[in-house]
Amino acid sequence: MRLTHFRRLMDDEFGAVRAGSLSRDHVFGGLGGRTVEQALEDGDEPRDVWRAVCVEFEVPVERR
């Protein structure tokens, strides 16, 4: 998954403003206590980050 696709999925699921806030401010246990932005900066694959977001926010399977 490309980063641009990841960003689009986040915006589609949460709205652009909330997606940005979640990416910067929400700490995910599934990302080792990091935010989305920290995980991406550390080199985590966008697909793995998206999966952690989906688990945390219980995104339905059909939108994963």
Coordinates of C-alpha atoms in Angstrom, one line a residue:
M1 CA 0.0 0.0 0.0
R2 CA 1.3 3.4 -0.9
L3 CA 1.3 6.3 1.6
T4 CA -1.1 8.2 -0.6
H5 CA -3.6 5.3 -0.6
F6 CA -3.3 5.1 3.2
R7 CA -4.0 8.8 3.6
R8 CA -7.1 8.5 1.3
L9 CA -8.4 5.5 3.4
M10 CA -8.0 7.6 6.6
D11 CA -9.8 10.6 5.1
D12 CA -12.6 8.4 3.7
E13 CA -13.1 6.6 7.0
F14 CA -12.7 9.5 9.5
G15 CA -13.0 12.7 7.5
A16 CA -9.9 14.8 6.6
V17 CA -9.8 16.9 9.9
R18 CA -10.4 13.9 12.2
A19 CA -8.0 11.7 10.3
G20 CA -5.2 14.3 10.7
S21 CA -5.9 14.6 14.4
L22 CA -6.0 10.9 14.9
S23 CA -2.7 10.5 13.0
R24 CA -0.9 13.1 15.1
D25 CA -2.5 12.7 18.5
H26 CA -3.9 9.2 19.1
V27 CA -1.5 6.7 20.6
F28 CA -2.1 3.2 19.4
G29 CA -1.2 0.1 21.5
G30 CA -1.1 -1.9 18.2
L31 CA 1.7 0.5 17.0
G32 CA 3.8 0.0 20.2
G33 CA 2.5 3.1 21.9
R34 CA 3.2 5.4 19.0
T35 CA 1.0 7.6 16.8
V36 CA 0.3 6.9 13.2
E37 CA 2.8 9.7 12.2
Q38 CA 5.5 8.3 14.5
A39 CA 5.0 4.7 13.1
L40 CA 5.2 6.0 9.5
E41 CA 8.3 8.1 10.3
D42 CA 9.9 5.0 11.9
G43 CA 9.4 3.2 8.6
D44 CA 6.4 1.0 9.4
E45 CA 4.5 -0.1 6.3
P46 CA 1.3 1.9 5.7
R47 CA -0.6 -1.3 5.3
D48 CA 0.4 -2.4 8.8
V49 CA -0.4 1.0 10.2
W50 CA -3.9 0.9 8.5
R51 CA -4.5 -2.5 10.1
A52 CA -3.7 -1.2 13.5
V53 CA -6.1 1.8 13.0
C54 CA -8.8 -0.6 11.8
V55 CA -8.5 -2.8 14.9
E56 CA -8.4 0.1 17.3
F57 CA -11.5 1.8 15.8
E58 CA -13.3 -1.4 14.8
V59 CA -13.5 -0.5 11.1
P60 CA -15.8 -3.0 9.4
V61 CA -14.0 -5.7 7.4
E62 CA -15.5 -4.5 4.1
R63 CA -13.8 -1.1 4.5
R64 CA -10.4 -2.5 5.5

